[in-house]
Amino acid sequence: MKNKRILLIEDEPDILKTTAIFLQAEGFEVLTAVDGMEGLEKARTQGPDLIIMDIMLPKLDGYKLCRMLKFDEKYKNIPIVFFTARAQAQDEELGREVCADAYIKKPTDPKLLIEKVKELLGKQKC
Amino acid sequence: MKEKNKDNFGISFFTKFIEMIFWFITISAAIFLNLSNQVFQGPQKLSYLFLFLSAVIIILLVRGIRLVKTNSRKIVFASSLSASVLLPLLLLDTAAGKMVIFYYLPTVIAILLTSLVMMDVKIYYIFIVGLCIFFLGDAFMGTRVTPAGQLKYPLMFMGTFSLTLLIMFTYYLYAKERIIRARLNALTERLKTIDRLKSDFVTNVSHELRTPLTSIRNAAVLLKTKTGNKDAFISVTEEELLEIIVTNSDRQSRLIDTLLDLAKIEKGRLSMGRALANVGNIAMEAMKSLVIQAHKNNVELVHDVQPDLPNIYVSADQIIEVFTNLIDNAIKYNKKGGKVIVHVKVAEGCIESVVEDTGIGILAENVDKLFEKFKRFNDDIENKDRKKGTGLGLVIAKEIVQMHGGKISVESKIGEGTKVRFTLPAGLRKKDQELLKNEE
């Protein structure tokens, strides 16, 4: 799991900070972005191994961002995890429709998020 | 839904076109039959022709206008025009001898009465339908004017005339039903919109409540890990984590307060303990509580409070909330390095306060929507410059100002900024005077 780059897109500074620390504590390299456009740019240029994103992001929302990446040959293999406070069933459904690999509702035990991340990165190896 | 154009509900271009052809054929037939029947001779025949031709032209004209653009004012104009053309023609006929006015009278009265009953259907329509059927019936059944000037109404004619009324009434029912259905559709649409807004509201409130909770939880777990395992690689100090917990719990409790206030307003029982107070001081107090936030957003808070303002009866707790909400918005929607200016002054028997910002501004068409509850949520994730908040601040501010007998308004220019102005009357309303008396 060492040296894996994770892109974290989150507009809420406190959540961004704490989640990044969790990921760093697990030995991941964390890239951060505070809005959808920045996230898209970093996803395209920095080549992350996995992306964790919020849905309600300024400039470009998570669903659109996810769709743009998942329907692009170059980036469709990067696993995407939605980490969001939108907890309704239809939101999750929408998440599946844009081909996100996981949907985790806030607030949650950070360990769950880490586990999911590891699981997705493990799958990717095979 | 444009409720103003009631006539236009559910009528397609095609229907209108068919209707136009229908009227043309009916009236042409009526003219032909009437003329060939030779009820009248010579100049009266001509006046008949003239009457019908003018009716046809008017109908075509009106339908033509309607085809181009439906505008109820034009319909009214066309109807009055046709009435003013038709009526003198009728009188002209009468003047030509033969007391023809009695010949038309029953029709005209019947049409007028039916029109009155059917106020909400186009009177113009009923007038034309009635006239057409009358002439058709007349042509077939042949009402005669005797040489002595007496009228003879055969039984068949009276039957036709009753049929006229029946058809008009059927048309009325049909039109009425169509209007009702259209209104019902509009209402259903409205209810659906409200329902959607409410469900968006719930989604967003739960989102807003979960967000600070996530920060708190993350920080707490980090803190726990850090104290439990000194070797864990956690690049943040305990103080920072505690700070995150404190600010986010504050944010959460503020949100809950706002929601509770809203619920109270909904039930119309926001407590109104009023006392003499200086609005200027209240404004200053609100500004003080927002200094840190302004600093964070790199916005300068400026006050322009008139000295020696008279004290007025207000609920200080509520007015401070109004100021806090308005200034909070002004900071949030401001540019980096922008300004928020709070003016308070005396103006025409009231205290006028203005919260001015140098921010992004609001589109004119959106200004009215500002005070609608749930409004902010409507744009939701589509809104590219989405800002944090419940979108209820202005709703609450408006309720409070109105409860004080004041007014609130917004002026805004895109790119230049927004001014929210509200007034608080200096005098007491009767209700308040009674309340104060009771307290004494």
Coordinates of C-alpha atoms in Angstrom, one line a residue:
Chain A
M1 CA 0.0 0.0 0.0
K2 CA 3.0 2.3 0.3
N3 CA 3.5 5.0 -2.3
K4 CA 0.0 4.9 -3.5
R5 CA -1.3 8.3 -4.5
I6 CA -4.8 9.2 -3.4
L7 CA -6.6 12.3 -4.6
L8 CA -8.9 13.7 -2.1
I9 CA -11.5 16.3 -3.4
E10 CA -13.4 18.0 -0.6
D11 CA -14.5 21.6 -0.1
E12 CA -15.0 21.4 3.6
P13 CA -11.5 22.4 5.0
D14 CA -11.8 20.5 8.3
I15 CA -13.0 17.3 6.7
L16 CA -10.3 17.6 4.0
K17 CA -7.6 18.1 6.7
T18 CA -8.6 15.3 9.0
T19 CA -9.3 12.8 6.2
A20 CA -6.0 13.6 4.6
I21 CA -4.2 12.9 8.0
F22 CA -5.9 9.5 8.3
L23 CA -4.8 8.5 4.8
Q24 CA -1.3 9.8 5.4
A25 CA -1.1 7.9 8.7
E26 CA -1.8 4.7 6.6
G27 CA 1.2 5.6 4.4
F28 CA -0.6 7.0 1.4
E29 CA 0.5 10.0 -0.5
V30 CA -2.4 12.4 -0.4
L31 CA -3.2 15.0 -3.1
T32 CA -5.9 17.4 -2.3
A33 CA -8.3 19.6 -4.2
V34 CA -11.0 21.9 -2.9
D35 CA -13.4 22.1 -5.9
G36 CA -14.5 20.0 -8.8
M37 CA -12.4 21.8 -11.5
E38 CA -9.2 21.5 -9.5
G39 CA -10.1 17.9 -8.8
L40 CA -10.5 17.2 -12.5
E41 CA -7.3 19.0 -13.3
K42 CA -5.3 17.0 -10.7
A43 CA -6.9 13.7 -11.7
R44 CA -5.8 14.3 -15.2
T45 CA -2.3 15.6 -14.5
Q46 CA -1.1 13.9 -11.3
G47 CA -2.2 10.4 -12.1
P48 CA -3.7 9.3 -8.7
D49 CA -4.2 5.6 -7.9
L50 CA -7.6 6.3 -6.3
I51 CA -9.9 9.3 -5.9
I52 CA -12.0 10.1 -2.9
M53 CA -14.6 12.8 -3.6
D54 CA -17.4 14.7 -2.1
I55 CA -20.6 15.2 -4.2
M56 CA -21.6 18.7 -3.4
L57 CA -18.5 20.4 -4.7
P58 CA -18.2 24.0 -6.0
K59 CA -17.7 24.6 -9.7
L60 CA -18.2 21.0 -10.8
D61 CA -20.2 18.5 -8.7
G62 CA -19.1 15.1 -7.9
Y63 CA -21.5 13.2 -10.1
K64 CA -20.4 15.1 -13.2
L65 CA -16.7 14.9 -12.2
C66 CA -17.1 11.1 -11.7
R67 CA -18.8 10.7 -15.0
M68 CA -16.2 12.7 -16.9
L69 CA -13.5 10.4 -15.5
K70 CA -15.3 7.1 -15.7
F71 CA -16.3 7.6 -19.3
D72 CA -12.8 8.5 -20.4
E73 CA -10.7 5.6 -21.6
K74 CA -7.6 7.1 -20.0
Y75 CA -8.9 7.5 -16.5
K76 CA -11.8 4.9 -16.3
N77 CA -9.6 2.5 -14.3
I78 CA -9.0 4.9 -11.4
P79 CA -11.3 3.7 -8.6
I80 CA -13.6 6.5 -7.3
V81 CA -15.0 6.6 -3.8
F82 CA -17.8 9.0 -3.0
F83 CA -17.5 10.3 0.5
T84 CA -20.5 12.4 1.0
A85 CA -23.2 13.6 3.4
R86 CA -25.9 13.1 0.9
A87 CA -27.4 10.1 2.5
Q88 CA -30.6 9.4 0.5
A89 CA -31.1 6.2 -1.4
Q90 CA -31.5 8.1 -4.7
D91 CA -28.2 9.8 -4.2
E92 CA -26.5 6.4 -3.9
E93 CA -28.4 5.2 -6.9
L94 CA -27.1 8.2 -8.9
G95 CA -23.6 7.4 -7.6
R96 CA -23.9 3.9 -9.1
E97 CA -25.2 5.3 -12.3
V98 CA -22.1 7.4 -12.8
C99 CA -20.0 4.2 -12.2
A100 CA -18.5 5.2 -8.8
D101 CA -16.8 2.2 -7.2
A102 CA -18.0 2.9 -3.6
Y103 CA -20.3 5.2 -1.8
I104 CA -19.6 6.0 1.8
K105 CA -21.9 8.2 3.8
K106 CA -20.6 10.9 6.2
P107 CA -20.2 10.7 9.1
T108 CA -18.5 7.4 9.3
D109 CA -15.8 5.6 11.1
P110 CA -12.6 6.6 9.2
K111 CA -11.4 3.0 9.4
L112 CA -14.3 2.0 7.1
L113 CA -13.1 4.5 4.5
I114 CA -9.5 3.3 4.8
E115 CA -10.7 -0.4 4.5
K116 CA -12.6 0.4 1.4
V117 CA -9.7 2.3 -0.1
K118 CA -7.4 -0.7 0.6
E119 CA -9.9 -3.1 -0.8
L120 CA -10.2 -1.1 -4.0
L121 CA -6.5 -0.7 -4.4
G122 CA -6.0 -4.4 -3.8
K123 CA -8.5 -5.3 -6.5
Q124 CA -6.7 -3.0 -8.9
K125 CA -3.5 -5.0 -8.5
C126 CA -5.0 -8.3 -9.7
Chain B
M1 CA -47.7 28.2 -16.0
K2 CA -49.0 31.5 -17.3
E3 CA -52.3 31.8 -15.4
K4 CA -53.0 35.1 -17.1
N5 CA -53.7 33.5 -20.5
K6 CA -56.5 31.4 -19.4
D7 CA -57.9 31.2 -22.9
N8 CA -54.8 29.6 -24.1
F9 CA -54.9 26.6 -21.8
G10 CA -54.5 23.4 -23.8
I11 CA -55.4 25.0 -27.2
S12 CA -52.8 24.1 -29.8
F13 CA -52.0 25.9 -33.0
F14 CA -53.7 23.1 -34.9
T15 CA -57.0 23.4 -32.9
K16 CA -57.0 27.1 -33.6
F17 CA -56.5 26.6 -37.3
I18 CA -59.4 24.1 -37.4
E19 CA -61.6 26.5 -35.5
M20 CA -60.8 29.2 -37.9
I21 CA -61.9 27.1 -40.9
F22 CA -65.0 26.0 -39.1
W23 CA -66.1 29.6 -38.4
F24 CA -65.4 30.5 -42.0
I25 CA -67.5 27.7 -43.4
T26 CA -70.4 28.3 -40.9
I27 CA -70.7 31.9 -41.6
S28 CA -70.4 31.6 -45.3
A29 CA -73.2 29.0 -45.2
A30 CA -75.3 31.3 -43.2
I31 CA -74.9 34.1 -45.6
F32 CA -75.6 32.0 -48.6
L33 CA -78.7 30.4 -47.1
N34 CA -80.0 33.7 -45.8
L35 CA -79.5 35.5 -49.0
S36 CA -81.0 32.8 -51.2
N37 CA -84.0 32.7 -48.9
Q38 CA -84.7 36.2 -50.0
V39 CA -86.3 37.3 -46.8
F40 CA -85.5 40.8 -47.7
Q41 CA -85.0 42.5 -51.0
G42 CA -82.9 45.2 -52.4
P43 CA -80.8 47.3 -50.1
Q44 CA -81.7 45.2 -47.0
K45 CA -80.1 42.2 -48.8
L46 CA -77.0 44.3 -49.2
S47 CA -76.9 45.3 -45.6
Y48 CA -77.3 41.6 -44.7
L49 CA -74.3 40.8 -46.8
F50 CA -72.4 43.7 -45.3
L51 CA -73.2 42.4 -41.8
F52 CA -72.0 38.9 -42.4
L53 CA -69.0 40.0 -44.3
S54 CA -67.9 42.2 -41.5
A55 CA -68.5 39.4 -39.0
V56 CA -66.4 37.0 -41.1
I57 CA -63.6 39.6 -41.4
I58 CA -63.7 40.3 -37.7
I59 CA -63.5 36.6 -36.9
L60 CA -60.7 36.0 -39.3
L61 CA -58.9 39.0 -37.9
V62 CA -59.3 38.0 -34.3
R63 CA -58.3 34.4 -35.0
G64 CA -55.4 35.6 -37.0
I65 CA -54.2 37.8 -34.2
R66 CA -54.6 34.9 -31.8
L67 CA -52.7 32.7 -34.0
V68 CA -49.8 35.1 -34.0
K69 CA -49.8 35.9 -30.4
T70 CA -52.3 35.2 -27.7
N71 CA -53.0 38.4 -25.8
S72 CA -56.2 38.8 -23.9
R73 CA -56.3 42.6 -24.3
K74 CA -56.4 42.2 -28.1
I75 CA -59.4 39.8 -27.7
V76 CA -61.3 42.3 -25.7
F77 CA -60.5 45.0 -28.2
A78 CA -61.6 42.8 -31.1
S79 CA -64.8 41.9 -29.3
S80 CA -65.7 45.5 -28.6
L81 CA -64.9 46.4 -32.2
S82 CA -67.2 43.7 -33.5
A83 CA -69.9 44.7 -31.2
S84 CA -69.6 48.3 -32.3
V85 CA -69.8 47.3 -35.9
L86 CA -72.6 44.8 -35.6
L87 CA -74.9 46.8 -33.4
P88 CA -75.2 49.9 -35.8
L89 CA -75.8 47.5 -38.6
L90 CA -78.7 46.0 -36.8
L91 CA -80.1 49.5 -36.2
L92 CA -79.5 50.4 -39.8
D93 CA -81.7 47.5 -40.7
T94 CA -84.3 48.8 -38.4
A95 CA -84.1 52.2 -39.9
A96 CA -84.6 50.8 -43.3
G97 CA -88.3 50.3 -42.3
K98 CA -89.8 47.0 -41.2
M99 CA -89.0 47.1 -37.4
V100 CA -86.4 44.4 -37.9
I101 CA -85.1 45.2 -34.4
F102 CA -87.8 42.9 -33.0
Y103 CA -86.7 40.3 -35.3
Y104 CA -83.2 40.3 -33.7
L105 CA -84.2 41.3 -30.2
P106 CA -84.9 37.8 -28.7
T107 CA -81.5 36.6 -30.0
V108 CA -79.6 39.6 -28.7
I109 CA -81.3 39.3 -25.2
A110 CA -80.6 35.6 -25.1
I111 CA -77.0 36.0 -26.1
L112 CA -76.5 38.8 -23.6
L113 CA -78.1 36.8 -20.8
T114 CA -76.1 33.6 -21.6
S115 CA -73.0 35.7 -21.9
L116 CA -73.6 37.1 -18.4
V117 CA -74.0 33.7 -16.9
M118 CA -70.9 32.5 -18.7
M119 CA -68.7 35.4 -17.6
D120 CA -65.6 33.3 -17.6
V121 CA -65.9 32.0 -21.1
K122 CA -65.1 34.3 -24.0
I123 CA -68.3 36.4 -24.5
Y124 CA -67.2 37.0 -28.1
Y125 CA -67.4 33.3 -28.9
I126 CA -70.9 32.9 -27.5
F127 CA -72.0 36.0 -29.4
I128 CA -70.8 34.6 -32.7
V129 CA -72.1 31.0 -32.1
G130 CA -75.5 32.4 -31.1
L131 CA -75.7 34.7 -34.1
C132 CA -74.6 32.0 -36.6
I133 CA -77.1 29.5 -35.3
F134 CA -79.9 32.0 -35.3
F135 CA -79.3 33.0 -38.9
L136 CA -79.0 29.3 -40.0
G137 CA -82.3 28.5 -38.2
D138 CA -83.9 31.6 -39.6
A139 CA -82.8 30.7 -43.1
F140 CA -84.1 27.2 -42.9
M141 CA -87.3 27.9 -41.0
G142 CA -88.0 31.2 -42.5
T143 CA -89.2 33.8 -40.0
R144 CA -91.3 36.3 -42.0
V145 CA -92.1 39.9 -41.6
T146 CA -95.7 40.5 -42.8
P147 CA -96.4 43.5 -45.0
A148 CA -98.0 45.1 -42.0
G149 CA -94.6 44.8 -40.2
Q150 CA -95.6 42.0 -37.8
L151 CA -93.2 39.1 -37.0
K152 CA -94.1 35.5 -37.5
Y153 CA -92.1 33.0 -35.5
P154 CA -92.8 29.5 -36.8
L155 CA -92.5 26.6 -34.2
M156 CA -89.5 25.3 -36.0
F157 CA -87.7 28.6 -35.5
M158 CA -88.4 28.6 -31.8
G159 CA -87.0 25.0 -31.7
T160 CA -83.9 26.1 -33.4
F161 CA -83.5 29.0 -31.1
S162 CA -83.8 26.7 -28.1
L163 CA -81.1 24.6 -29.7
T164 CA -79.0 27.6 -30.0
L165 CA -79.1 28.1 -26.3
L166 CA -78.5 24.4 -25.7
I167 CA -75.4 24.5 -27.8
M168 CA -74.2 27.6 -26.2
F169 CA -74.6 26.0 -22.8
T170 CA -72.8 22.9 -23.9
Y171 CA -70.0 25.0 -25.2
Y172 CA -70.0 26.8 -21.9
L173 CA -69.7 23.5 -20.0
Y174 CA -67.0 22.3 -22.3
A175 CA -65.0 25.5 -22.0
K176 CA -65.5 25.6 -18.3
E177 CA -64.3 22.0 -17.9
R178 CA -61.3 22.8 -20.0
I179 CA -60.4 25.8 -17.9
I180 CA -60.9 23.8 -14.7
R181 CA -58.7 21.0 -16.0
A182 CA -56.0 23.4 -16.9
R183 CA -56.1 25.1 -13.5
L184 CA -56.0 21.7 -11.9
N185 CA -52.9 20.8 -13.9
A186 CA -51.3 24.1 -12.9
L187 CA -52.1 23.4 -9.3
T188 CA -50.7 19.9 -9.5
E189 CA -47.5 21.2 -11.0
R190 CA -47.2 23.8 -8.2
L191 CA -47.8 21.1 -5.5
K192 CA -45.2 18.9 -7.2
T193 CA -42.7 21.8 -7.1
I194 CA -43.4 22.5 -3.5
D195 CA -43.0 18.9 -2.7
R196 CA -39.7 18.7 -4.5
L197 CA -38.5 21.8 -2.7
K198 CA -39.4 20.3 0.6
S199 CA -37.7 17.1 -0.1
D200 CA -34.6 19.0 -1.3
F201 CA -34.8 21.0 1.9
V202 CA -34.7 17.9 4.0
T203 CA -31.9 16.5 2.0
N204 CA -29.9 19.7 2.3
V205 CA -30.6 20.1 6.0
S206 CA -29.4 16.6 6.7
H207 CA -26.4 17.3 4.5
E208 CA -25.6 20.5 6.5
L209 CA -26.0 18.6 9.8
R210 CA -23.8 15.7 8.7
T211 CA -20.9 17.9 7.5
P212 CA -19.8 19.4 10.8
L213 CA -20.5 16.1 12.4
T214 CA -18.0 14.4 10.1
S215 CA -15.3 16.9 11.0
I216 CA -16.0 16.4 14.7
R217 CA -15.9 12.7 14.4
N218 CA -12.7 12.6 12.3
A219 CA -11.0 15.0 14.7
A220 CA -12.1 13.0 17.7
V221 CA -10.9 9.7 16.2
L222 CA -7.6 11.3 15.3
L223 CA -7.3 12.6 18.8
K224 CA -8.1 9.2 20.3
T225 CA -5.5 7.5 18.0
K226 CA -2.9 10.1 18.9
T227 CA -3.3 9.8 22.6
G228 CA -3.6 6.0 22.5
N229 CA -0.6 5.4 20.2
K230 CA 2.2 7.9 20.5
D231 CA 4.1 6.3 17.5
A232 CA 1.2 6.8 15.1
F233 CA 2.2 9.1 12.3
I234 CA -0.3 11.9 12.8
S235 CA 0.9 15.3 11.5
V236 CA -1.4 17.5 13.5
T237 CA -1.4 18.9 17.0
E238 CA -4.0 18.1 19.7
E239 CA -4.9 21.8 19.8
E240 CA -5.7 21.9 16.1
L241 CA -7.9 18.9 16.5
L242 CA -9.7 20.4 19.5
E243 CA -10.2 23.6 17.6
I244 CA -11.8 21.7 14.7
I245 CA -14.2 20.0 17.2
V246 CA -15.1 23.3 18.9
T247 CA -15.8 25.3 15.7
N248 CA -17.8 22.5 14.1
S249 CA -19.9 21.9 17.2
D250 CA -20.6 25.7 17.1
R251 CA -21.6 25.5 13.5
Q252 CA -23.9 22.6 14.2
S253 CA -25.6 24.3 17.1
R254 CA -26.1 27.5 15.0
L255 CA -27.7 25.5 12.3
I256 CA -30.0 23.8 14.8
D257 CA -31.0 27.2 16.3
T258 CA -31.8 28.5 12.8
L259 CA -34.0 25.5 12.1
L260 CA -35.8 25.9 15.5
D261 CA -36.3 29.6 14.8
L262 CA -37.8 28.7 11.5
A263 CA -40.1 26.2 13.1
K264 CA -41.2 28.8 15.6
I265 CA -41.9 31.4 12.8
E266 CA -43.9 28.7 11.0
K267 CA -46.1 28.5 14.0
G268 CA -46.2 32.2 14.3
R269 CA -45.1 32.4 17.9
L270 CA -41.6 33.8 17.8
S271 CA -41.4 35.4 21.3
M272 CA -41.6 39.1 21.2
G273 CA -40.2 40.5 24.4
R274 CA -39.8 44.2 23.4
A275 CA -37.9 46.9 25.1
L276 CA -36.4 50.3 24.4
A277 CA -33.1 49.8 22.6
N278 CA -30.7 51.5 20.3
V279 CA -30.6 49.9 16.9
G280 CA -27.1 51.3 16.3
N281 CA -25.8 49.5 19.3
I282 CA -27.5 46.3 18.3
A283 CA -25.9 46.6 14.8
M284 CA -22.4 47.1 16.5
E285 CA -22.9 44.1 18.7
A286 CA -23.8 41.9 15.7
M287 CA -20.7 43.2 13.8
K288 CA -18.5 42.4 16.8
S289 CA -19.6 38.8 16.8
L290 CA -18.7 38.5 13.1
V291 CA -15.3 40.2 13.2
I292 CA -13.4 36.9 13.2
Q293 CA -15.4 35.5 10.3
A294 CA -14.9 38.7 8.3
H295 CA -11.2 38.5 9.0
K296 CA -11.1 34.9 7.8
N297 CA -12.8 35.8 4.5
N298 CA -10.5 38.8 4.2
V299 CA -13.5 41.2 4.2
E300 CA -13.5 44.6 5.9
L301 CA -16.4 45.5 8.2
V302 CA -17.2 49.2 8.2
H303 CA -19.9 50.8 10.3
D304 CA -21.7 54.0 9.5
V305 CA -24.1 54.5 12.5
Q306 CA -25.7 57.9 13.1
P307 CA -24.8 59.1 16.6
D308 CA -27.5 59.8 19.1
L309 CA -30.1 57.5 17.5
P310 CA -33.4 57.5 19.3
N311 CA -34.3 54.4 21.2
I312 CA -37.2 52.4 19.9
Y313 CA -39.2 49.4 21.1
V314 CA -37.7 46.3 19.5
S315 CA -36.9 42.8 20.5
A316 CA -33.1 43.2 20.7
D317 CA -32.5 39.4 20.4
Q318 CA -34.4 39.3 17.2
I319 CA -32.9 42.4 15.6
I320 CA -29.4 41.2 16.4
E321 CA -30.3 38.1 14.5
V322 CA -31.5 40.1 11.6
F323 CA -28.2 42.0 11.5
T324 CA -26.2 38.8 12.0
N325 CA -27.9 37.0 9.2
L326 CA -27.6 40.0 6.8
I327 CA -23.9 40.7 7.6
D328 CA -23.1 37.0 7.5
N329 CA -24.5 36.8 4.0
A330 CA -22.7 40.0 3.0
I331 CA -19.4 38.4 4.2
K332 CA -20.1 35.1 2.5
Y333 CA -21.1 36.5 -0.9
N334 CA -18.3 39.1 -0.9
K335 CA -15.1 39.3 -2.9
K336 CA -11.7 38.8 -1.3
G337 CA -10.6 42.2 0.1
G338 CA -14.2 43.4 -0.2
K339 CA -16.1 45.6 2.2
V340 CA -19.3 45.2 4.3
I341 CA -20.8 48.6 5.3
V342 CA -23.5 48.8 7.9
H343 CA -25.5 52.0 7.8
V344 CA -28.0 52.9 10.5
K345 CA -29.8 56.2 10.4
V346 CA -33.1 58.0 11.2
A347 CA -35.5 58.2 8.3
E348 CA -39.1 59.4 8.2
G349 CA -40.4 58.1 11.5
C350 CA -38.4 55.0 11.4
I351 CA -34.9 53.7 11.8
E352 CA -33.4 52.6 8.5
S353 CA -30.6 50.1 8.4
V354 CA -28.7 49.1 5.3
V355 CA -26.2 46.3 5.0
E356 CA -24.1 46.9 1.9
D357 CA -21.6 44.6 0.4
T358 CA -19.2 44.8 -2.5
G359 CA -19.8 41.2 -3.6
I360 CA -20.9 39.3 -6.6
G361 CA -24.5 40.7 -6.6
I362 CA -27.7 39.0 -7.5
L363 CA -29.6 38.9 -10.8
A364 CA -32.6 41.2 -10.8
E365 CA -35.0 38.3 -11.5
N366 CA -33.7 36.4 -8.5
V367 CA -34.1 39.3 -6.0
D368 CA -37.7 38.5 -5.3
K369 CA -37.0 34.8 -4.9
L370 CA -34.5 35.6 -2.1
F371 CA -37.2 35.7 0.5
E372 CA -38.8 32.4 -0.5
K373 CA -38.2 29.6 1.8
F374 CA -36.1 26.7 0.5
K375 CA -35.1 28.9 -2.4
R376 CA -31.4 28.5 -2.2
F377 CA -31.8 24.8 -2.3
N378 CA -33.4 25.0 -5.7
D379 CA -30.1 25.6 -7.4
D380 CA -28.5 22.9 -5.3
I381 CA -25.6 21.1 -7.1
E382 CA -26.3 22.8 -10.4
N383 CA -25.2 26.1 -8.9
K384 CA -21.6 26.6 -9.7
D385 CA -20.9 29.0 -6.9
R386 CA -22.7 27.1 -4.3
K387 CA -22.1 28.6 -0.8
K388 CA -22.6 27.0 2.6
G389 CA -25.6 27.8 4.6
T390 CA -29.2 26.9 5.1
G391 CA -30.6 29.7 2.9
L392 CA -33.0 30.5 5.7
G393 CA -31.3 33.6 7.0
L394 CA -33.2 36.1 4.8
V395 CA -36.5 34.3 5.4
I396 CA -36.1 34.7 9.1
A397 CA -34.9 38.3 8.8
K398 CA -38.0 39.2 6.8
E399 CA -40.3 37.6 9.3
I400 CA -38.7 39.4 12.2
V401 CA -38.7 42.8 10.4
Q402 CA -42.3 42.4 9.4
M403 CA -43.3 41.4 12.9
H404 CA -41.8 44.7 14.0
G405 CA -44.0 46.5 11.5
G406 CA -41.0 47.2 9.3
K407 CA -40.1 46.6 5.7
I408 CA -37.2 44.8 4.1
S409 CA -35.9 45.2 0.5
V410 CA -33.0 44.2 -1.6
E411 CA -31.2 46.2 -4.4
S412 CA -28.4 44.5 -6.2
K413 CA -26.1 45.1 -9.2
I414 CA -24.2 42.2 -10.7
G415 CA -20.5 42.5 -10.0
E416 CA -21.0 45.6 -7.8
G417 CA -22.7 44.4 -4.8
T418 CA -26.0 44.1 -2.9
K419 CA -27.8 46.4 -0.5
V420 CA -30.3 45.0 2.0
R421 CA -32.4 47.8 3.5
F422 CA -34.8 47.4 6.3
T423 CA -36.8 49.8 8.4
L424 CA -38.1 49.6 11.9
P425 CA -40.9 52.0 12.8
A426 CA -40.2 54.3 15.7
G427 CA -43.8 54.3 16.9
L428 CA -45.5 51.5 18.6
R429 CA -48.3 49.6 16.9
K430 CA -51.6 49.4 18.8
K431 CA -51.1 45.8 19.5
D432 CA -47.7 46.5 21.1
Q433 CA -49.1 49.4 23.2
E434 CA -51.7 47.0 24.6
L435 CA -49.0 44.4 25.3
L436 CA -46.9 47.0 27.1
K437 CA -49.8 48.2 29.1
N438 CA -50.6 44.6 30.2
E439 CA -47.0 44.1 31.2
E440 CA -47.1 47.2 33.4

